Amino acid sequence: MIKLEAVIFDMDGVIFDSETLVIRTWKQVADKYGIPDVEKVCMQCLGTNHEATVKIFQKHYGQDFPYEIYKKEMAALFHEQAADGRLPKKRGVCELLEFLKTSGIKTGLATSTREEVVKRELSEGGLLQYFDVIVCGDMVKRSKPEPDIYLEACARLCLKPENCYGIEDSYNGIRAVKAAGMHPIMVPDLAKPTEEMERLSECILPSLHEVKKYLENK
């Protein structure tokens, strides 16, 4: 029997419906500058940190691809459309976080996004106060699918990974949760479940509402 002590969340695609907007704003930049297949490249970057994303873009477009210039323009478009709490939350996130809080279950965040962006989006979305620990992509050396970010979150919570669940939407995220020795729950967003995800995940659920029901029985 698992002793449920904490639930650690990914952010983009799990808490916020942000990955659709990321791809849409990247496509705006790509259309402007004639960058082909950017949606396909973005899909490969799901769950990865800044450094890993740069490598993926350069693999497709060459080492001289000016990623930082295009990313700055994309980020401005993203912020323009998502600022001041306009970034949509995923269905059921508030109910799940409130359930965990009232049940005395610790909550953590393990996201590949940079700390500055994470704190701003959570604050603007009214969710910052729910998290006991927050570990971001610029706080660990190795990106998902390596387990570092989840192991760091467990360490900061002073809990054993085997007593923690991790909620992810991306393949790299689920791989990271599993590699950390935690219990992976996949709530698919843009990346649809594969045989590998079915094998690695403890369960695959359609929404955070279903996650709440699942955890209520733990």
PDB file of C-alpha atoms in Angstrom:
ATOM      1  CA  MET A   1       0.000   0.000   0.000  1.00  0.00           C
ATOM      2  CA  ILE A   2       1.430   3.370  -1.039  1.00  0.00           C
ATOM      3  CA  LYS A   3       1.695   6.031   1.639  1.00  0.00           C
ATOM      4  CA  LEU A   4       0.609   9.122  -0.297  1.00  0.00           C
ATOM      5  CA  GLU A   5       2.609  12.028   1.119  1.00  0.00           C
ATOM      6  CA  ALA A   6       2.950  14.425  -1.813  1.00  0.00           C
ATOM      7  CA  VAL A   7       1.860  15.176  -5.349  1.00  0.00           C
ATOM      8  CA  ILE A   8       4.349  16.946  -7.596  1.00  0.00           C
ATOM      9  CA  PHE A   9       3.018  18.688 -10.690  1.00  0.00           C
ATOM     10  CA  ASP A  10       4.459  19.663 -14.010  1.00  0.00           C
ATOM     11  CA  MET A  11       3.205  23.112 -14.997  1.00  0.00           C
ATOM     12  CA  ASP A  12       2.809  23.607 -18.762  1.00  0.00           C
ATOM     13  CA  GLY A  13       0.085  21.359 -20.111  1.00  0.00           C
ATOM     14  CA  VAL A  14      -0.854  20.123 -16.612  1.00  0.00           C
ATOM     15  CA  ILE A  15      -1.683  23.227 -14.555  1.00  0.00           C
ATOM     16  CA  PHE A  16      -1.961  25.728 -17.386  1.00  0.00           C
ATOM     17  CA  ASP A  17      -3.265  25.175 -20.900  1.00  0.00           C
ATOM     18  CA  SER A  18      -0.113  26.877 -22.138  1.00  0.00           C
ATOM     19  CA  GLU A  19       1.476  24.524 -24.643  1.00  0.00           C
ATOM     20  CA  THR A  20      -1.141  25.258 -27.284  1.00  0.00           C
ATOM     21  CA  LEU A  21      -0.341  28.964 -26.932  1.00  0.00           C
ATOM     22  CA  VAL A  22       3.411  28.267 -27.058  1.00  0.00           C
ATOM     23  CA  ILE A  23       3.037  26.483 -30.380  1.00  0.00           C
ATOM     24  CA  ARG A  24       0.654  29.118 -31.732  1.00  0.00           C
ATOM     25  CA  THR A  25       3.074  31.958 -30.947  1.00  0.00           C
ATOM     26  CA  TRP A  26       6.032  29.997 -32.323  1.00  0.00           C
ATOM     27  CA  LYS A  27       4.030  29.527 -35.528  1.00  0.00           C
ATOM     28  CA  GLN A  28       3.459  33.286 -35.699  1.00  0.00           C
ATOM     29  CA  VAL A  29       7.217  33.833 -35.558  1.00  0.00           C
ATOM     30  CA  ALA A  30       7.859  30.969 -37.987  1.00  0.00           C
ATOM     31  CA  ASP A  31       5.385  32.335 -40.515  1.00  0.00           C
ATOM     32  CA  LYS A  32       7.026  35.752 -40.304  1.00  0.00           C
ATOM     33  CA  TYR A  33      10.547  34.429 -40.949  1.00  0.00           C
ATOM     34  CA  GLY A  34       9.798  31.389 -43.102  1.00  0.00           C
ATOM     35  CA  ILE A  35      10.845  28.739 -40.568  1.00  0.00           C
ATOM     36  CA  PRO A  36       9.431  25.353 -41.687  1.00  0.00           C
ATOM     37  CA  ASP A  37       7.926  22.578 -39.539  1.00  0.00           C
ATOM     38  CA  VAL A  38       8.108  24.539 -36.279  1.00  0.00           C
ATOM     39  CA  GLU A  39       5.090  22.755 -34.797  1.00  0.00           C
ATOM     40  CA  LYS A  40       6.792  19.377 -35.243  1.00  0.00           C
ATOM     41  CA  VAL A  41       9.956  20.712 -33.600  1.00  0.00           C
ATOM     42  CA  CYS A  42       7.990  22.217 -30.706  1.00  0.00           C
ATOM     43  CA  MET A  43       6.340  18.864 -30.046  1.00  0.00           C
ATOM     44  CA  GLN A  44       9.787  17.315 -29.572  1.00  0.00           C
ATOM     45  CA  CYS A  45      10.586  20.000 -26.993  1.00  0.00           C
ATOM     46  CA  LEU A  46       7.662  19.233 -24.690  1.00  0.00           C
ATOM     47  CA  GLY A  47       8.907  18.755 -21.138  1.00  0.00           C
ATOM     48  CA  THR A  48      12.481  19.906 -21.828  1.00  0.00           C
ATOM     49  CA  ASN A  49      14.362  22.866 -20.354  1.00  0.00           C
ATOM     50  CA  HIS A  50      15.886  25.811 -22.199  1.00  0.00           C
ATOM     51  CA  GLU A  51      19.228  24.175 -22.983  1.00  0.00           C
ATOM     52  CA  ALA A  52      17.647  20.977 -24.320  1.00  0.00           C
ATOM     53  CA  THR A  53      15.173  22.986 -26.410  1.00  0.00           C
ATOM     54  CA  VAL A  54      17.997  24.992 -27.993  1.00  0.00           C
ATOM     55  CA  LYS A  55      19.753  21.751 -28.975  1.00  0.00           C
ATOM     56  CA  ILE A  56      16.583  20.376 -30.571  1.00  0.00           C
ATOM     57  CA  PHE A  57      16.042  23.550 -32.610  1.00  0.00           C
ATOM     58  CA  GLN A  58      19.690  23.605 -33.707  1.00  0.00           C
ATOM     59  CA  LYS A  59      19.545  19.933 -34.656  1.00  0.00           C
ATOM     60  CA  HIS A  60      16.691  20.723 -37.065  1.00  0.00           C
ATOM     61  CA  TYR A  61      17.725  24.164 -38.314  1.00  0.00           C
ATOM     62  CA  GLY A  62      21.520  24.159 -37.962  1.00  0.00           C
ATOM     63  CA  GLN A  63      24.022  25.339 -35.354  1.00  0.00           C
ATOM     64  CA  ASP A  64      23.788  28.921 -36.589  1.00  0.00           C
ATOM     65  CA  PHE A  65      20.009  29.085 -36.015  1.00  0.00           C
ATOM     66  CA  PRO A  66      19.422  32.308 -33.998  1.00  0.00           C
ATOM     67  CA  TYR A  67      17.174  30.627 -31.421  1.00  0.00           C
ATOM     68  CA  GLU A  68      17.488  33.312 -28.745  1.00  0.00           C
ATOM     69  CA  ILE A  69      16.398  36.074 -31.113  1.00  0.00           C
ATOM     70  CA  TYR A  70      13.314  34.183 -32.294  1.00  0.00           C
ATOM     71  CA  LYS A  71      12.523  32.944 -28.778  1.00  0.00           C
ATOM     72  CA  LYS A  72      12.557  36.516 -27.447  1.00  0.00           C
ATOM     73  CA  GLU A  73      10.017  37.548 -30.093  1.00  0.00           C
ATOM     74  CA  MET A  74       7.896  34.460 -29.408  1.00  0.00           C
ATOM     75  CA  ALA A  75       8.014  35.098 -25.634  1.00  0.00           C
ATOM     76  CA  ALA A  76       6.805  38.667 -26.129  1.00  0.00           C
ATOM     77  CA  LEU A  77       3.831  37.413 -28.148  1.00  0.00           C
ATOM     78  CA  PHE A  78       3.117  34.758 -25.510  1.00  0.00           C
ATOM     79  CA  HIS A  79       3.223  37.239 -22.633  1.00  0.00           C
ATOM     80  CA  GLU A  80       1.061  39.677 -24.581  1.00  0.00           C
ATOM     81  CA  GLN A  81      -1.663  37.033 -24.836  1.00  0.00           C
ATOM     82  CA  ALA A  82      -1.236  35.354 -21.424  1.00  0.00           C
ATOM     83  CA  ALA A  83      -0.392  38.169 -18.997  1.00  0.00           C
ATOM     84  CA  ASP A  84      -2.518  39.350 -16.074  1.00  0.00           C
ATOM     85  CA  GLY A  85      -4.019  35.949 -15.344  1.00  0.00           C
ATOM     86  CA  ARG A  86      -5.315  35.318 -18.870  1.00  0.00           C
ATOM     87  CA  LEU A  87      -3.389  32.058 -19.237  1.00  0.00           C
ATOM     88  CA  PRO A  88      -6.122  29.389 -19.088  1.00  0.00           C
ATOM     89  CA  LYS A  89      -5.957  26.843 -16.276  1.00  0.00           C
ATOM     90  CA  LYS A  90      -6.489  23.166 -16.969  1.00  0.00           C
ATOM     91  CA  ARG A  91      -9.868  21.802 -15.995  1.00  0.00           C
ATOM     92  CA  GLY A  92      -9.991  20.629 -12.379  1.00  0.00           C
ATOM     93  CA  VAL A  93      -6.674  22.089 -11.200  1.00  0.00           C
ATOM     94  CA  CYS A  94      -8.156  24.347  -8.514  1.00  0.00           C
ATOM     95  CA  GLU A  95     -10.320  21.555  -7.109  1.00  0.00           C
ATOM     96  CA  LEU A  96      -7.366  19.139  -7.009  1.00  0.00           C
ATOM     97  CA  LEU A  97      -5.036  21.623  -5.320  1.00  0.00           C
ATOM     98  CA  GLU A  98      -7.684  22.501  -2.740  1.00  0.00           C
ATOM     99  CA  PHE A  99      -8.300  18.803  -2.036  1.00  0.00           C
ATOM    100  CA  LEU A 100      -4.585  18.191  -1.466  1.00  0.00           C
ATOM    101  CA  LYS A 101      -4.306  21.221   0.799  1.00  0.00           C
ATOM    102  CA  THR A 102      -7.282  20.290   2.982  1.00  0.00           C
ATOM    103  CA  SER A 103      -6.105  16.648   3.105  1.00  0.00           C
ATOM    104  CA  GLY A 104      -2.683  17.633   4.411  1.00  0.00           C
ATOM    105  CA  ILE A 105      -0.900  16.225   1.339  1.00  0.00           C
ATOM    106  CA  LYS A 106       2.199  18.189   0.311  1.00  0.00           C
ATOM    107  CA  THR A 107       2.331  19.703  -3.159  1.00  0.00           C
ATOM    108  CA  GLY A 108       5.328  20.462  -5.308  1.00  0.00           C
ATOM    109  CA  LEU A 109       6.041  21.827  -8.759  1.00  0.00           C
ATOM    110  CA  ALA A 110       8.735  20.391 -11.042  1.00  0.00           C
ATOM    111  CA  THR A 111       8.742  22.329 -14.290  1.00  0.00           C
ATOM    112  CA  SER A 112      11.300  22.809 -17.046  1.00  0.00           C
ATOM    113  CA  THR A 113      10.257  26.463 -17.327  1.00  0.00           C
ATOM    114  CA  ARG A 114      12.491  29.179 -15.864  1.00  0.00           C
ATOM    115  CA  GLU A 115      11.824  30.327 -12.270  1.00  0.00           C
ATOM    116  CA  GLU A 116      11.051  33.928 -13.216  1.00  0.00           C
ATOM    117  CA  VAL A 117       8.294  32.847 -15.611  1.00  0.00           C
ATOM    118  CA  VAL A 118       6.950  30.165 -13.254  1.00  0.00           C
ATOM    119  CA  LYS A 119       6.553  32.493 -10.274  1.00  0.00           C
ATOM    120  CA  ARG A 120       4.885  35.147 -12.435  1.00  0.00           C
ATOM    121  CA  GLU A 121       2.392  32.790 -14.065  1.00  0.00           C
ATOM    122  CA  LEU A 122       1.465  31.057 -10.807  1.00  0.00           C
ATOM    123  CA  SER A 123       1.077  34.387  -9.033  1.00  0.00           C
ATOM    124  CA  GLU A 124      -1.047  35.894 -11.796  1.00  0.00           C
ATOM    125  CA  GLY A 125      -3.132  32.694 -11.862  1.00  0.00           C
ATOM    126  CA  GLY A 126      -3.721  32.817  -8.098  1.00  0.00           C
ATOM    127  CA  LEU A 127      -2.054  29.428  -7.506  1.00  0.00           C
ATOM    128  CA  LEU A 128       1.332  30.256  -5.993  1.00  0.00           C
ATOM    129  CA  GLN A 129       0.195  29.735  -2.397  1.00  0.00           C
ATOM    130  CA  TYR A 130      -0.711  26.079  -2.995  1.00  0.00           C
ATOM    131  CA  PHE A 131       2.860  24.855  -3.543  1.00  0.00           C
ATOM    132  CA  ASP A 132       5.179  23.823  -0.735  1.00  0.00           C
ATOM    133  CA  VAL A 133       8.199  23.635  -3.054  1.00  0.00           C
ATOM    134  CA  ILE A 134       8.899  24.830  -6.585  1.00  0.00           C
ATOM    135  CA  VAL A 135      11.793  23.479  -8.648  1.00  0.00           C
ATOM    136  CA  CYS A 136      12.346  25.015 -12.084  1.00  0.00           C
ATOM    137  CA  GLY A 137      14.347  24.166 -15.161  1.00  0.00           C
ATOM    138  CA  ASP A 138      17.108  26.636 -14.340  1.00  0.00           C
ATOM    139  CA  MET A 139      17.650  25.083 -10.886  1.00  0.00           C
ATOM    140  CA  VAL A 140      18.946  21.685 -12.069  1.00  0.00           C
ATOM    141  CA  LYS A 141      21.634  20.717 -14.551  1.00  0.00           C
ATOM    142  CA  ARG A 142      19.910  17.873 -16.373  1.00  0.00           C
ATOM    143  CA  SER A 143      16.540  18.254 -18.090  1.00  0.00           C
ATOM    144  CA  LYS A 144      13.668  15.809 -18.196  1.00  0.00           C
ATOM    145  CA  PRO A 145      13.647  12.874 -19.067  1.00  0.00           C
ATOM    146  CA  GLU A 146      16.416  12.703 -16.452  1.00  0.00           C
ATOM    147  CA  PRO A 147      14.933  12.468 -12.928  1.00  0.00           C
ATOM    148  CA  ASP A 148      16.926  15.331 -11.370  1.00  0.00           C
ATOM    149  CA  ILE A 149      14.113  17.868 -11.094  1.00  0.00           C
ATOM    150  CA  TYR A 150      11.752  15.415  -9.394  1.00  0.00           C
ATOM    151  CA  LEU A 151      14.447  14.100  -7.066  1.00  0.00           C
ATOM    152  CA  GLU A 152      15.213  17.683  -6.068  1.00  0.00           C
ATOM    153  CA  ALA A 153      11.537  18.365  -5.362  1.00  0.00           C
ATOM    154  CA  CYS A 154      11.305  15.246  -3.177  1.00  0.00           C
ATOM    155  CA  ALA A 155      14.489  16.235  -1.344  1.00  0.00           C
ATOM    156  CA  ARG A 156      13.136  19.720  -0.629  1.00  0.00           C
ATOM    157  CA  LEU A 157       9.930  18.158   0.687  1.00  0.00           C
ATOM    158  CA  CYS A 158      12.063  15.773   2.823  1.00  0.00           C
ATOM    159  CA  LEU A 159      10.081  12.839   1.414  1.00  0.00           C
ATOM    160  CA  LYS A 160      10.968   9.540  -0.215  1.00  0.00           C
ATOM    161  CA  PRO A 161      10.160   9.419  -3.950  1.00  0.00           C
ATOM    162  CA  GLU A 162       8.251   6.148  -3.540  1.00  0.00           C
ATOM    163  CA  ASN A 163       5.661   8.002  -1.440  1.00  0.00           C
ATOM    164  CA  CYS A 164       5.105  10.732  -4.052  1.00  0.00           C
ATOM    165  CA  TYR A 165       3.017  10.965  -7.203  1.00  0.00           C
ATOM    166  CA  GLY A 166       4.031  12.987 -10.239  1.00  0.00           C
ATOM    167  CA  ILE A 167       1.501  14.397 -12.698  1.00  0.00           C
ATOM    168  CA  GLU A 168       2.733  14.911 -16.249  1.00  0.00           C
ATOM    169  CA  ASP A 169       1.421  15.409 -19.781  1.00  0.00           C
ATOM    170  CA  SER A 170       4.609  14.868 -21.794  1.00  0.00           C
ATOM    171  CA  TYR A 171       6.609  11.768 -22.631  1.00  0.00           C
ATOM    172  CA  ASN A 172       9.802  13.223 -21.175  1.00  0.00           C
ATOM    173  CA  GLY A 173       7.939  14.162 -18.022  1.00  0.00           C
ATOM    174  CA  ILE A 174       6.544  10.681 -17.444  1.00  0.00           C
ATOM    175  CA  ARG A 175       9.994   9.218 -18.087  1.00  0.00           C
ATOM    176  CA  ALA A 176      11.449  11.584 -15.479  1.00  0.00           C
ATOM    177  CA  VAL A 177       8.834  10.716 -12.837  1.00  0.00           C
ATOM    178  CA  LYS A 178       9.381   6.998 -13.369  1.00  0.00           C
ATOM    179  CA  ALA A 179      13.171   7.343 -13.296  1.00  0.00           C
ATOM    180  CA  ALA A 180      12.890   9.192  -9.985  1.00  0.00           C
ATOM    181  CA  GLY A 181      11.158   6.185  -8.437  1.00  0.00           C
ATOM    182  CA  MET A 182       7.845   8.007  -8.054  1.00  0.00           C
ATOM    183  CA  HIS A 183       4.354   7.064  -9.204  1.00  0.00           C
ATOM    184  CA  PRO A 184       3.590   8.639 -12.617  1.00  0.00           C
ATOM    185  CA  ILE A 185       0.109   9.815 -13.548  1.00  0.00           C
ATOM    186  CA  MET A 186      -0.299  10.947 -17.142  1.00  0.00           C
ATOM    187  CA  VAL A 187      -2.964  13.492 -18.017  1.00  0.00           C
ATOM    188  CA  PRO A 188      -2.490  13.862 -21.787  1.00  0.00           C
ATOM    189  CA  ASP A 189      -2.460  17.272 -23.425  1.00  0.00           C
ATOM    190  CA  LEU A 190      -0.852  17.625 -26.876  1.00  0.00           C
ATOM    191  CA  ALA A 191       1.104  14.365 -26.737  1.00  0.00           C
ATOM    192  CA  LYS A 192      -1.206  11.365 -26.938  1.00  0.00           C
ATOM    193  CA  PRO A 193      -0.463   8.216 -24.910  1.00  0.00           C
ATOM    194  CA  THR A 194       1.761   5.587 -26.480  1.00  0.00           C
ATOM    195  CA  GLU A 195       2.485   1.998 -25.495  1.00  0.00           C
ATOM    196  CA  GLU A 196       5.551   3.263 -23.650  1.00  0.00           C
ATOM    197  CA  MET A 197       3.456   5.746 -21.672  1.00  0.00           C
ATOM    198  CA  GLU A 198       0.950   3.048 -20.781  1.00  0.00           C
ATOM    199  CA  ARG A 199       3.798   0.900 -19.520  1.00  0.00           C
ATOM    200  CA  LEU A 200       5.494   3.640 -17.488  1.00  0.00           C
ATOM    201  CA  SER A 201       2.395   5.322 -16.032  1.00  0.00           C
ATOM    202  CA  GLU A 202       0.562   4.048 -13.005  1.00  0.00           C
ATOM    203  CA  CYS A 203      -2.550   5.348 -14.719  1.00  0.00           C
ATOM    204  CA  ILE A 204      -3.579   7.606 -17.609  1.00  0.00           C
ATOM    205  CA  LEU A 205      -6.511   9.871 -16.783  1.00  0.00           C
ATOM    206  CA  PRO A 206      -8.417  12.335 -18.978  1.00  0.00           C
ATOM    207  CA  SER A 207      -8.481  15.295 -16.575  1.00  0.00           C
ATOM    208  CA  LEU A 208      -7.400  16.557 -13.170  1.00  0.00           C
ATOM    209  CA  HIS A 209     -10.970  15.949 -11.982  1.00  0.00           C
ATOM    210  CA  GLU A 210     -10.292  12.244 -12.517  1.00  0.00           C
ATOM    211  CA  VAL A 211      -6.927  12.548 -10.775  1.00  0.00           C
ATOM    212  CA  LYS A 212      -8.694  13.934  -7.705  1.00  0.00           C
ATOM    213  CA  LYS A 213     -11.095  10.976  -7.682  1.00  0.00           C
ATOM    214  CA  TYR A 214      -8.174   8.582  -8.091  1.00  0.00           C
ATOM    215  CA  LEU A 215      -6.174  10.094  -5.220  1.00  0.00           C
ATOM    216  CA  GLU A 216      -9.182  10.262  -2.915  1.00  0.00           C
ATOM    217  CA  ASN A 217      -9.011   6.465  -2.771  1.00  0.00           C
ATOM    218  CA  LYS A 218      -5.310   6.351  -1.841  1.00  0.00           C
TER     219      LYS A 218
END
